[in-house]
CSV table of C-alpha atoms and ligand atoms in Angstrom, one decimal:
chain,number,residue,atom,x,y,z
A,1,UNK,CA,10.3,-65.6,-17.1
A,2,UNK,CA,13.3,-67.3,-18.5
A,3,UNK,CA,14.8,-64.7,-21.4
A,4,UNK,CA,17.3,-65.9,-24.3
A,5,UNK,CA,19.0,-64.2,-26.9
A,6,UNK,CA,19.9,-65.9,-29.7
A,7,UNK,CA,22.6,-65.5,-32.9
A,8,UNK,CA,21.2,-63.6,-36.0
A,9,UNK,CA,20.8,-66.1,-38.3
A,10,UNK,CA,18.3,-68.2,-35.4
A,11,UNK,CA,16.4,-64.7,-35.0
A,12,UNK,CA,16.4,-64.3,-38.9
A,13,UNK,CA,14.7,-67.8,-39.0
A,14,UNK,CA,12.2,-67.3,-36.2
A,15,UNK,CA,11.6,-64.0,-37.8
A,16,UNK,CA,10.6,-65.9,-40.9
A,17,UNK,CA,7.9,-68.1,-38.8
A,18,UNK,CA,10.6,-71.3,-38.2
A,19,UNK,CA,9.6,-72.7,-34.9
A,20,UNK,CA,12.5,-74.5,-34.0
A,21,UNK,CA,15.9,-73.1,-31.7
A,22,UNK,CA,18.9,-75.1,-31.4
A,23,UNK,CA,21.0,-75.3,-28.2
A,24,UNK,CA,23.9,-73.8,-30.4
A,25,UNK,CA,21.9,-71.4,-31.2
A,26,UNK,CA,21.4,-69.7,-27.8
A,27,UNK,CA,24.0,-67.1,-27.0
A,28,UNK,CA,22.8,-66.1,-23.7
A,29,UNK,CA,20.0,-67.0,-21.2
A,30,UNK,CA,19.3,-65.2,-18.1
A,31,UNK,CA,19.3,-68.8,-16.0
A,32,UNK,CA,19.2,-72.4,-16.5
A,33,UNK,CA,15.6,-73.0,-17.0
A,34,UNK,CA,13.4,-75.8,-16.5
A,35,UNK,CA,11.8,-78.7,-18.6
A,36,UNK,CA,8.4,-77.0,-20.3
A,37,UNK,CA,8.9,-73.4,-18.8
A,38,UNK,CA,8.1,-70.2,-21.0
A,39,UNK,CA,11.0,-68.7,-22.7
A,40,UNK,CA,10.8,-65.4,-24.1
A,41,UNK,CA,13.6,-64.5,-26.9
A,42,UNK,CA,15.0,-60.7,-27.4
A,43,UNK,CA,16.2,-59.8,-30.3
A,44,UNK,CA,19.7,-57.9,-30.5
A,45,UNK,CA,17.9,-54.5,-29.6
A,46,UNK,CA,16.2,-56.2,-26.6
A,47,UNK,CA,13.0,-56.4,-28.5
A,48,UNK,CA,10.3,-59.4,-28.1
A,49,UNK,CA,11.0,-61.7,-30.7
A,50,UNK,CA,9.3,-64.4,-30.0
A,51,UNK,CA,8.0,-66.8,-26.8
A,52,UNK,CA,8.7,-70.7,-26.5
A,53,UNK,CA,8.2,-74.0,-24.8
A,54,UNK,CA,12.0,-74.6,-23.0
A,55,UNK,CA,13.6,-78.2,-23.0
A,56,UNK,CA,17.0,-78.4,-21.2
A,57,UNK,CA,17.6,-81.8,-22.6
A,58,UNK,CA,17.4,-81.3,-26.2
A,59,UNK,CA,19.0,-80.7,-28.9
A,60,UNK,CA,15.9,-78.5,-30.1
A,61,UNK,CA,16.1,-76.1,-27.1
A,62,UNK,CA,13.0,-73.9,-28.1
A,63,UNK,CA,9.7,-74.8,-29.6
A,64,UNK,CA,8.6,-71.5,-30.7
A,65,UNK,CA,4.9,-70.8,-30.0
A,66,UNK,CA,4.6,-67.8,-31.4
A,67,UNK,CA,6.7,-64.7,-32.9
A,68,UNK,CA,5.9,-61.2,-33.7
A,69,UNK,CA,4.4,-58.8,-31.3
A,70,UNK,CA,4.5,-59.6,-27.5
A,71,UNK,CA,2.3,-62.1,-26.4
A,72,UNK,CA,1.0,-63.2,-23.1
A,73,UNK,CA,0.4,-67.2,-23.6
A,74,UNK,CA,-2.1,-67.8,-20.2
A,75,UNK,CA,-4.9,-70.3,-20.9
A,76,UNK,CA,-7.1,-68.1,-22.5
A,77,UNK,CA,-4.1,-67.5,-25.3
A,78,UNK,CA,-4.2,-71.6,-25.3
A,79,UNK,CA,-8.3,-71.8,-26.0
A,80,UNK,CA,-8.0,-69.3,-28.5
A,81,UNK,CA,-4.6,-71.4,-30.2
A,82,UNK,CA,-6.8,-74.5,-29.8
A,83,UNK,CA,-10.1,-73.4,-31.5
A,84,UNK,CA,-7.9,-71.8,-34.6
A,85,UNK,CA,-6.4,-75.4,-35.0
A,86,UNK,CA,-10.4,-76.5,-35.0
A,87,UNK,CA,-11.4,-73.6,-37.1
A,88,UNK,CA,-9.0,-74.4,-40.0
A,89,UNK,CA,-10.9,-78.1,-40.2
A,90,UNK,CA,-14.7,-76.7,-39.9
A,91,UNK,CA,-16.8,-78.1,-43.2
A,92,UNK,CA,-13.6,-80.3,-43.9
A,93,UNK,CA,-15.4,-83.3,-43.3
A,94,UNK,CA,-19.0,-84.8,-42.7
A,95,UNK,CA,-20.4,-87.2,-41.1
A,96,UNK,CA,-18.6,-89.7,-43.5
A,97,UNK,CA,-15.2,-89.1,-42.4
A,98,UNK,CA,-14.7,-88.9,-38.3
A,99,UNK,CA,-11.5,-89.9,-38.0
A,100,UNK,CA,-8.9,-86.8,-38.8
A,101,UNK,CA,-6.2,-84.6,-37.5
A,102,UNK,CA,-7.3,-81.7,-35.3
A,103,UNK,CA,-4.1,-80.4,-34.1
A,104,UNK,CA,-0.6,-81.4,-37.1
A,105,UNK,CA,1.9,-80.3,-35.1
A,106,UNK,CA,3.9,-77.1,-35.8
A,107,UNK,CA,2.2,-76.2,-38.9
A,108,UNK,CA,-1.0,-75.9,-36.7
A,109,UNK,CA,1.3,-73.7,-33.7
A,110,UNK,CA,1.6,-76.7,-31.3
A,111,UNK,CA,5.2,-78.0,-31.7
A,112,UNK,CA,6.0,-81.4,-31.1
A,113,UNK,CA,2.2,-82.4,-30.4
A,114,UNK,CA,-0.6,-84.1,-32.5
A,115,UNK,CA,-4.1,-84.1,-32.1
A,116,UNK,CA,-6.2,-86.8,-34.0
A,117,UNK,CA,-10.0,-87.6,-33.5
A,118,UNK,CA,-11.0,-91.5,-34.2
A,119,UNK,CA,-14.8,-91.1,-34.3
A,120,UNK,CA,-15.7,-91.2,-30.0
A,121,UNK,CA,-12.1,-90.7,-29.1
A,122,UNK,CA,-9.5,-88.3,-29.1
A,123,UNK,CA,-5.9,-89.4,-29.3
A,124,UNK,CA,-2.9,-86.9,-28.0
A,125,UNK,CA,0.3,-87.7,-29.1
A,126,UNK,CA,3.5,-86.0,-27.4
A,127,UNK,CA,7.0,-85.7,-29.0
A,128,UNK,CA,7.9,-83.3,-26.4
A,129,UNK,CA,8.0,-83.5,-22.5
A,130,UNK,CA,7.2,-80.1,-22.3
A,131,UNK,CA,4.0,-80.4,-22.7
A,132,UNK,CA,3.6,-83.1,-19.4
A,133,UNK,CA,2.2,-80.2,-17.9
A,134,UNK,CA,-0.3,-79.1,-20.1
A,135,UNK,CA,-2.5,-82.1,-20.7
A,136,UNK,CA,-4.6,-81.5,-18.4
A,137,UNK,CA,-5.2,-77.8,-20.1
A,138,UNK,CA,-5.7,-79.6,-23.3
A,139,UNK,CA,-8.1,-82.4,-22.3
A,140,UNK,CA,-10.1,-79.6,-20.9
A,141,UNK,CA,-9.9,-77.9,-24.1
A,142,UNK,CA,-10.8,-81.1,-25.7
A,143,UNK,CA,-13.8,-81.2,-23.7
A,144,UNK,CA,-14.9,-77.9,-23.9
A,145,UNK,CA,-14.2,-77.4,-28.2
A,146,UNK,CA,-14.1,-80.6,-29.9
A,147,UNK,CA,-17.1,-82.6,-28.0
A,148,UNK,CA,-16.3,-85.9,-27.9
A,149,UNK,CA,-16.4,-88.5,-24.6
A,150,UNK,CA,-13.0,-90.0,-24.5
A,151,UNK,CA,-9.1,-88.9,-24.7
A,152,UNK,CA,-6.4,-90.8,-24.7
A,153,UNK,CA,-3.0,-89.4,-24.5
A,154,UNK,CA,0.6,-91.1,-26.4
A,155,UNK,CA,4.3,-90.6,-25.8
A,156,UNK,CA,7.0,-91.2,-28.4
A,157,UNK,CA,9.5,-93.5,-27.2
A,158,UNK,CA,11.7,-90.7,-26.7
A,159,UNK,CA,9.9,-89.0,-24.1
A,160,UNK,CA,8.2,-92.6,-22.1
A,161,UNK,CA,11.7,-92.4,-20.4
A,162,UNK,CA,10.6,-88.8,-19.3
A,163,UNK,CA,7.4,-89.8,-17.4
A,164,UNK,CA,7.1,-89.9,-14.2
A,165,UNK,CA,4.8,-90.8,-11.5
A,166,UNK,CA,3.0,-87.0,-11.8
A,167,UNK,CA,3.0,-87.4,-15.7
A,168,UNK,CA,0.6,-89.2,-17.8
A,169,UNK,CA,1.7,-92.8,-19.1
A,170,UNK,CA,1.6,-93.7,-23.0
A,171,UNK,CA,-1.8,-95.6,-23.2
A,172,UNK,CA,-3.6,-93.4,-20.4
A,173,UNK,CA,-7.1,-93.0,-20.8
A,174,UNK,CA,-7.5,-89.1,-19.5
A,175,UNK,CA,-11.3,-88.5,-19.6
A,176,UNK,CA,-14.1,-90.7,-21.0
A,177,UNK,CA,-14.3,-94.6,-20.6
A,178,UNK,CA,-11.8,-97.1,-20.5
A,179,UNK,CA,-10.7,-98.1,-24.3
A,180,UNK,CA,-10.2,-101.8,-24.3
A,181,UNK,CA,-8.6,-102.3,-27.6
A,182,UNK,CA,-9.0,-100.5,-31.1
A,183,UNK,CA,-11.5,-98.0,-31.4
A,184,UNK,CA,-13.7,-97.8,-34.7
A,185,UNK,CA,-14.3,-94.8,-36.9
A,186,UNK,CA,-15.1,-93.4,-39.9
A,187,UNK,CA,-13.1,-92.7,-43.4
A,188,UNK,CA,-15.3,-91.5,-46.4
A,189,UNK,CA,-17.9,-93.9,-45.5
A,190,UNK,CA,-15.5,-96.5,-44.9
A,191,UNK,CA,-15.1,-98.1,-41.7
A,192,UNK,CA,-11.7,-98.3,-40.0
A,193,UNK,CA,-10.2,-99.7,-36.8
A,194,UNK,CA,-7.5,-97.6,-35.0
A,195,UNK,CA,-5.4,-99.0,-32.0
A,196,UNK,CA,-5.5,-95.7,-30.1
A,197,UNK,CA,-3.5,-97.7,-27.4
A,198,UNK,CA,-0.5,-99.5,-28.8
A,199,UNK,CA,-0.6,-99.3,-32.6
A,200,UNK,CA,2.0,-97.3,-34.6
A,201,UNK,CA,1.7,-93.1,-34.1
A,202,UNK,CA,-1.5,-92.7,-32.9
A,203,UNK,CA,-3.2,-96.1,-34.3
A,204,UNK,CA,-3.7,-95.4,-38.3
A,205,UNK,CA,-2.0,-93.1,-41.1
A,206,UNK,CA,-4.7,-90.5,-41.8
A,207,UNK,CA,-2.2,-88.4,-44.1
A,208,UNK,CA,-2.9,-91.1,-46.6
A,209,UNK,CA,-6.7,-90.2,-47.0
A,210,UNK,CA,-6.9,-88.9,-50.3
A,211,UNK,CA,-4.0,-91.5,-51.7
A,212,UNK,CA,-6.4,-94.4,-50.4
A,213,UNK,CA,-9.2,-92.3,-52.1
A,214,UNK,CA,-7.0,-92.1,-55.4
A,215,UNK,CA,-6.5,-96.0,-55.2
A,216,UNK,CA,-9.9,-96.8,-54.7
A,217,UNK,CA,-10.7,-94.8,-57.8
A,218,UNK,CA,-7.9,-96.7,-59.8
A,219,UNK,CA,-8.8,-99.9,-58.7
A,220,UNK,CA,-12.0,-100.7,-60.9
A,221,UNK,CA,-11.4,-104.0,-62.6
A,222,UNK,CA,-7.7,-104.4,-61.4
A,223,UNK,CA,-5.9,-106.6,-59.4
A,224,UNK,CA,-4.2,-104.3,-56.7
A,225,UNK,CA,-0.5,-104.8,-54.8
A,226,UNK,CA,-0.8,-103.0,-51.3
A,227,UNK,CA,3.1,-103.4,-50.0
A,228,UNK,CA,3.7,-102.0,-46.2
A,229,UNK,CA,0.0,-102.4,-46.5
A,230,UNK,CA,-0.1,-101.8,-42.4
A,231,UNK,CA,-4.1,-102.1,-41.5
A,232,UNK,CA,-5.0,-102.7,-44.5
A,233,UNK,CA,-6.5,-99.5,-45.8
A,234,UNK,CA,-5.3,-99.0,-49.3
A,235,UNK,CA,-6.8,-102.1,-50.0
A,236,UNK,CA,-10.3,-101.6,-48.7
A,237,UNK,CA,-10.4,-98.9,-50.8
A,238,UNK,CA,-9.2,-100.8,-53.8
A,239,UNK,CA,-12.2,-103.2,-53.3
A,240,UNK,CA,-14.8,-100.9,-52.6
A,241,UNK,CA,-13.6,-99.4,-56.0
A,242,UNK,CA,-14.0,-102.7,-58.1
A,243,UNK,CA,-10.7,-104.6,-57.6
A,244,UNK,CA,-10.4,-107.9,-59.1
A,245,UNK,CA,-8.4,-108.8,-55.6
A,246,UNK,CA,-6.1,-107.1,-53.5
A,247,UNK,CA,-3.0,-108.4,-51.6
A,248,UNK,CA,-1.2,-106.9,-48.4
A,249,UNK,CA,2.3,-107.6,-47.5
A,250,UNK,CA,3.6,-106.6,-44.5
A,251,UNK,CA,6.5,-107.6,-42.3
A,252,UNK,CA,3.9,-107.3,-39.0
A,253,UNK,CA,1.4,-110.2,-38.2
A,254,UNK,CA,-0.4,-107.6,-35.9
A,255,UNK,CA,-0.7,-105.2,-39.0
A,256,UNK,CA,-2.2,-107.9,-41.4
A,257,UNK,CA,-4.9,-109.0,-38.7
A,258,UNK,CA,-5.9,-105.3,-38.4
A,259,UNK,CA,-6.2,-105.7,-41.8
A,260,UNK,CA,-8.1,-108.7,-41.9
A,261,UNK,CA,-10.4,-106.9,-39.4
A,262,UNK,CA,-10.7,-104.0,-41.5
A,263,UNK,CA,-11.8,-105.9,-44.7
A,264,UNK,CA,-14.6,-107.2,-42.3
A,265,UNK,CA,-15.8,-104.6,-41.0
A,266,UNK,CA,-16.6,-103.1,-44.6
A,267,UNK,CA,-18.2,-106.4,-45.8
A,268,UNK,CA,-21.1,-105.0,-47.5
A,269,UNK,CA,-18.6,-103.4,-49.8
A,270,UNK,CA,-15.4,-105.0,-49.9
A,271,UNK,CA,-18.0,-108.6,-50.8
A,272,UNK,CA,-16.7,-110.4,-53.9
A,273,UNK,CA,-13.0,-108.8,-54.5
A,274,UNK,CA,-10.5,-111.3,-53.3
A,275,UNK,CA,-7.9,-110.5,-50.2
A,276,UNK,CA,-5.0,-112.1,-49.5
A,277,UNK,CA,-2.7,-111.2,-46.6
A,278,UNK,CA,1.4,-112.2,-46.8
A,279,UNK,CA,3.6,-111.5,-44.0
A,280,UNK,CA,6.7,-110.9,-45.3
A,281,UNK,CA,9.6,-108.3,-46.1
A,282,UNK,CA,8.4,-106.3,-48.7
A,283,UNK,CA,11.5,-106.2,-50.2
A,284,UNK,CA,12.7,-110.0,-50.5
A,285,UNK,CA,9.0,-110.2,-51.6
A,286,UNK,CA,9.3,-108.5,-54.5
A,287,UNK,CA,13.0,-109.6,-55.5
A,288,UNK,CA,11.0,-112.9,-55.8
A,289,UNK,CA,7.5,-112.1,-56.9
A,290,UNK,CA,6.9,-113.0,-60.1
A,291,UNK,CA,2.9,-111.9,-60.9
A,292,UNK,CA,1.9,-109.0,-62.0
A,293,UNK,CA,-0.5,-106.3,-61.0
A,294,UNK,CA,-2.8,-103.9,-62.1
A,295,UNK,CA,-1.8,-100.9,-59.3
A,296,UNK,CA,1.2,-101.5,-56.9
A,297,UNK,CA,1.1,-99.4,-54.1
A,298,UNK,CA,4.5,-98.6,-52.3
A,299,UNK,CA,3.9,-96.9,-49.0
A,300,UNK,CA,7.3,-97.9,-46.8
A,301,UNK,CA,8.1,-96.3,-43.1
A,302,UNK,CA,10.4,-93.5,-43.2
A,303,UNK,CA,13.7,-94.7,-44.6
A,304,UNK,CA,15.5,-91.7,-43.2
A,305,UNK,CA,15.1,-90.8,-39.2
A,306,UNK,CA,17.9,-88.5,-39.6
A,307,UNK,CA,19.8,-86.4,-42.1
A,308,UNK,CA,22.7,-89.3,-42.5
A,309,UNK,CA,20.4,-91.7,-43.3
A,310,UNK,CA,19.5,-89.7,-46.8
A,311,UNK,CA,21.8,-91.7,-49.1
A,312,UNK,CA,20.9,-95.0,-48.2
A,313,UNK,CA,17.3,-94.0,-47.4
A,314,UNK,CA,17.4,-92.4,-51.5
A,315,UNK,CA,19.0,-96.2,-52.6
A,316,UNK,CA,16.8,-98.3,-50.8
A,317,UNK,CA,13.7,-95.7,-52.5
A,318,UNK,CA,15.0,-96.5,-56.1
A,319,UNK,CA,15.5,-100.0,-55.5
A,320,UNK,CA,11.7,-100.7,-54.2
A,321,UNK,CA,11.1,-98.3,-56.7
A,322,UNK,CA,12.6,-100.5,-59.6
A,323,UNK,CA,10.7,-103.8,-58.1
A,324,UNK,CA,7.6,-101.9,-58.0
A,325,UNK,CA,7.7,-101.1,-61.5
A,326,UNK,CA,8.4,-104.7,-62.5
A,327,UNK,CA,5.1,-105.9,-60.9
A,328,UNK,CA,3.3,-103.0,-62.8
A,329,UNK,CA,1.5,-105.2,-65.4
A,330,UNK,CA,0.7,-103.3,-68.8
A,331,UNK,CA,-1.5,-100.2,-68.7
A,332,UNK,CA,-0.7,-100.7,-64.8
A,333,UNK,CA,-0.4,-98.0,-62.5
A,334,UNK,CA,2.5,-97.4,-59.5
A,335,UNK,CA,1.8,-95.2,-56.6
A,336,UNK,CA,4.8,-95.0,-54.5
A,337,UNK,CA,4.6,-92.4,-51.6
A,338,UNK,CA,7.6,-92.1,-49.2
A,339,UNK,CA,6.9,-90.2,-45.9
A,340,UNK,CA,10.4,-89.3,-45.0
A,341,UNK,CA,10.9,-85.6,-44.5
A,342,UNK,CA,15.3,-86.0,-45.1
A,343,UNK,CA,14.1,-87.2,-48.3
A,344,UNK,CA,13.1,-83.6,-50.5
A,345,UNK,CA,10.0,-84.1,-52.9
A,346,UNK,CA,11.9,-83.3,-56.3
A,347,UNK,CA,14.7,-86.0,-55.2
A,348,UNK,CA,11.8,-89.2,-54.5
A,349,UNK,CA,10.2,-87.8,-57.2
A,350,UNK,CA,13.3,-87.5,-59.4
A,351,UNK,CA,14.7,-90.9,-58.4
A,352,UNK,CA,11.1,-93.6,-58.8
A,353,UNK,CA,11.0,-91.2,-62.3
A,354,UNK,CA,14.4,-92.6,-63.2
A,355,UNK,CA,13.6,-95.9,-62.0
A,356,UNK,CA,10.6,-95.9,-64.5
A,357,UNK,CA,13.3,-94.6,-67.3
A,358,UNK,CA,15.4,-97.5,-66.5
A,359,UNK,CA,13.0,-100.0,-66.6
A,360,UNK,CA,12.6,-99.3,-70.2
A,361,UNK,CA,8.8,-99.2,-70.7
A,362,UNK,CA,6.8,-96.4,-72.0
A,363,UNK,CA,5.4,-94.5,-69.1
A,364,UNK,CA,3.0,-91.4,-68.3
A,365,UNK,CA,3.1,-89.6,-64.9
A,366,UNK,CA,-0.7,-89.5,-63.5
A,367,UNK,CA,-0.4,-87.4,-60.5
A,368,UNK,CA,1.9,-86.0,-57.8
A,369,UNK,CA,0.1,-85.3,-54.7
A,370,UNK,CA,1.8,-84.1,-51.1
A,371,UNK,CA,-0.2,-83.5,-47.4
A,372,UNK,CA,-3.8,-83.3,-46.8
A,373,UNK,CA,-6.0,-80.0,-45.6
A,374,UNK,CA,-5.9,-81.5,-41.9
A,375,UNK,CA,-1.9,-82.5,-42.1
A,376,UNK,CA,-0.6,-78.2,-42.8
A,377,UNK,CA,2.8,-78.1,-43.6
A,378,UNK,CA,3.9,-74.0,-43.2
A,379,UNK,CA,8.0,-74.5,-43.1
A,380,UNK,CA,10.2,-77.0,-45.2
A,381,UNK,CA,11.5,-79.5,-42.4
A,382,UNK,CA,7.4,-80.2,-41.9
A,383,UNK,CA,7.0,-81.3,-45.4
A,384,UNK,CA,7.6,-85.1,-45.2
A,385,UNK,CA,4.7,-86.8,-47.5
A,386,UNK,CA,4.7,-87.0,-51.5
A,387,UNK,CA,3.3,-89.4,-54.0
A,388,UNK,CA,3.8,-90.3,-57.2
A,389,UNK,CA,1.4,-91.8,-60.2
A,390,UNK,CA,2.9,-93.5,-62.9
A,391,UNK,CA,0.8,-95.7,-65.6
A,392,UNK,CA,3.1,-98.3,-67.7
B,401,LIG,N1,0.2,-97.9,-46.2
B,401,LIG,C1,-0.2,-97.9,-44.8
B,401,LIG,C2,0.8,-97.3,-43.9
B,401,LIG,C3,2.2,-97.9,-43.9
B,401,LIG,S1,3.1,-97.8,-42.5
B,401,LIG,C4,-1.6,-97.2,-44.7
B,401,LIG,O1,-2.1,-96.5,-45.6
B,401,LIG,O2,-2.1,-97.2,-43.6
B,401,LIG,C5,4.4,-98.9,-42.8
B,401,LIG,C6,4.2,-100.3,-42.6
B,401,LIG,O3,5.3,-101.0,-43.2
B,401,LIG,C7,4.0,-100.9,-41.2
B,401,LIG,O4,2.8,-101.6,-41.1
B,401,LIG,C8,5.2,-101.8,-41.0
B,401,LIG,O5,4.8,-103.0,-40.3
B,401,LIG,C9,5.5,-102.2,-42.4
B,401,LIG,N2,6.9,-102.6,-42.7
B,401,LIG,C10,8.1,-102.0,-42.2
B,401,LIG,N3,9.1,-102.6,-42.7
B,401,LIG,C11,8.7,-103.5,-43.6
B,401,LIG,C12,9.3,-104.4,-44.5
B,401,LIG,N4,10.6,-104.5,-44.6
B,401,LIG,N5,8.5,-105.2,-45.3
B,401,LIG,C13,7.2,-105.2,-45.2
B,401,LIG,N6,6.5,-104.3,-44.3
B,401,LIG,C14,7.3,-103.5,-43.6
């Protein structure tokens, strides 16, 4: 097996339960090592330290699996790994909810992998070539522990360029029937679409569950502003709560006719309460908007991919923040989330509370909240999703 030692600050990290080793961190390796192999690390008394998936290419040499006491990972370390990940969700949701996350990554002990279930269908997603080699080990697992007919399997863009001809593609249906287009499923009673194949991570946010439940809950007798509205889902939870009428904006036309779709498909519910869809940027939207709304929900992509992109990522977070506010009618209520893990929860926090501050109204803070049950986040580079409630 490949062994690596690594500098004493890495081993005091992966000590602490951090799953990730840099290239620069790696003082010595006993060969050059191939894409997805085992790595085992020694510590500087040539102790096990810990065992790891091994990428050549990046940056983020090691993807820790596990540290502590020496390990054999074979497949019946994998099944055990897998049914943990499953056991941590069991009584989390009925038959209500089917769509959720099985497997969050790192925090669950997969690194740079995602598991989510959309009712009949369960969607990988890899941000890691090393783990080409193990889907077929994983779709068995799927079959074996989670029960249901169909997997499909997704590659970041990072990674497509990684594929080859032995490797799955990103779309590829892996067991079960062919999916044609977006599969349906379930979200506290609520019916969603999800494009499994082609739509945005692995077709729908689940992280923002319990904010969409939150909303719904604020929505009775309002008129509700759902910006980067996506598919939609904020706002058919807003109408099944009472909303007066709910509006989307999004840059995407694709998003906005999921959306359309999803408002459909929850007819019986979403009936009387008024939807209109705008395709637009959010932000010359709202520099020109001049109605205002009972709850304006603020729910942007990431603003910052990478470190250097904090600054302007914080900026662009106060300014939506400040035209948020201003379409907050009185007694109104913001929710602004931001889902960018550069950006540290007391700073988005700390910067939409100064934007209330500046706006000059009175103001009372509702709620904070951060991940989900089925999104774990166990080191501080996982924590990427916050909220805020503010009433005017
Ligand atoms: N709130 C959604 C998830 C938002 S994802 C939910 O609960 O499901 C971010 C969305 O912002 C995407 O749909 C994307 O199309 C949209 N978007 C990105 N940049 C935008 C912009 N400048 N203006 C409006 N929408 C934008």
């Amino acid at each position: 097996m490949l062994r690596l030692r690594i500098t004493s600050t890495a081993e005091w990290k992966v000590r602490s339960g951090h799953p990730w080793i840099f290239a620069e961190s790696i003082k010595s390796q006993s060969r050059s090592g191939v894409m997805g192999e085992l790595a085992v690390v020694y510590d500087k008394w040539d102790n096990f330290l810990a065992i790891g998936l091994f990428d050549p290419y990046s940056p983020l040499r090691v993807r820790v699996l596990h540290a502590g006491k020496p390990q054999t990972v074979d497949e019946a370390w994998w099944r055990g790994r897998f049914t943990d990940a499953l056991k941590l969700r069991d009584g989390m949701f009925d038959a209500a909810t089917t769509g959720y996350r099985c497997i969050h990554g790192e925090s669950d002990g997969w690194p740079g992998l995602v598991l989510d279930r959309y009712g009949d269908t369960a969607v990988l997603k890899l941000y890691s070539a090393v783990w080409f080699e193990r889907v077929e080990l994983i779709a068995k697992l799927i079959q074996e522990h989670l029960g249901v007919p169909g997997m499909v399997v997704r590659l970041s863009r990072n990674i497509q360029k990684a594929a080859t001809s032995e490797t799955p593609t990103d779309g590829a249906v892996i067991f079960g029937p062919p999916v044609a287009g977006p599969v349906l499923f379930r979200e506290n009673s609520l019916i969603f679409e999800a494009d499994v194949l082609k739509g945005q991570k692995t077709g729908f946010f689940l992280d923002q569950r319990e904010n969409r439940m939150k909303v719904g809950e604020l929505a009775r007798g309002r008129s509700v502003l759902n910006t980067f509205s996506f598919s939609g889902g904020f706002s058919v939870y807003a109408a099944r709560g009472g909303a007066r009428s709910v509006t989307d904006v999004d840059i995407s036309a694709h998003a906005l006719e999921a959306a359309k779709r999803n408002y459909l498909h929850n007819a019986a519910t979403t009936g009387k309460c008024r939807h209109e869809l705008i395709k637009a940027d959010a932000f010359d939207w709202l520099a020109q908007a001049r109605t205002q709304f009972g709850v304006v929900v603020l729910d942007p992509p990431s603003f910052a991919k990478k470190e250097s992109d904090r600054k302007s990522a914080m900026d662009a977070y106060a300014r939506l923040a400040g035209m948020g506010i201003d379409r907050v009618e009185r007694g109104g209520v913001l929710v602004a989330a931001s889902c960018s893990a550069h950006v540290a929860w007391d700073e988005f926090f700390g910067l939409v509370r100064s934007s209330a501050r500046k706006s000059g109204r009175r103001f009372s803070e509702l709620a904070v909240t951060g991940h989900p049950a089925d999104h774990p986040a166990k080191f501080a580079e996982a924590v990427y999703l916050k909220c805020i409630y503010l009433q005017f």
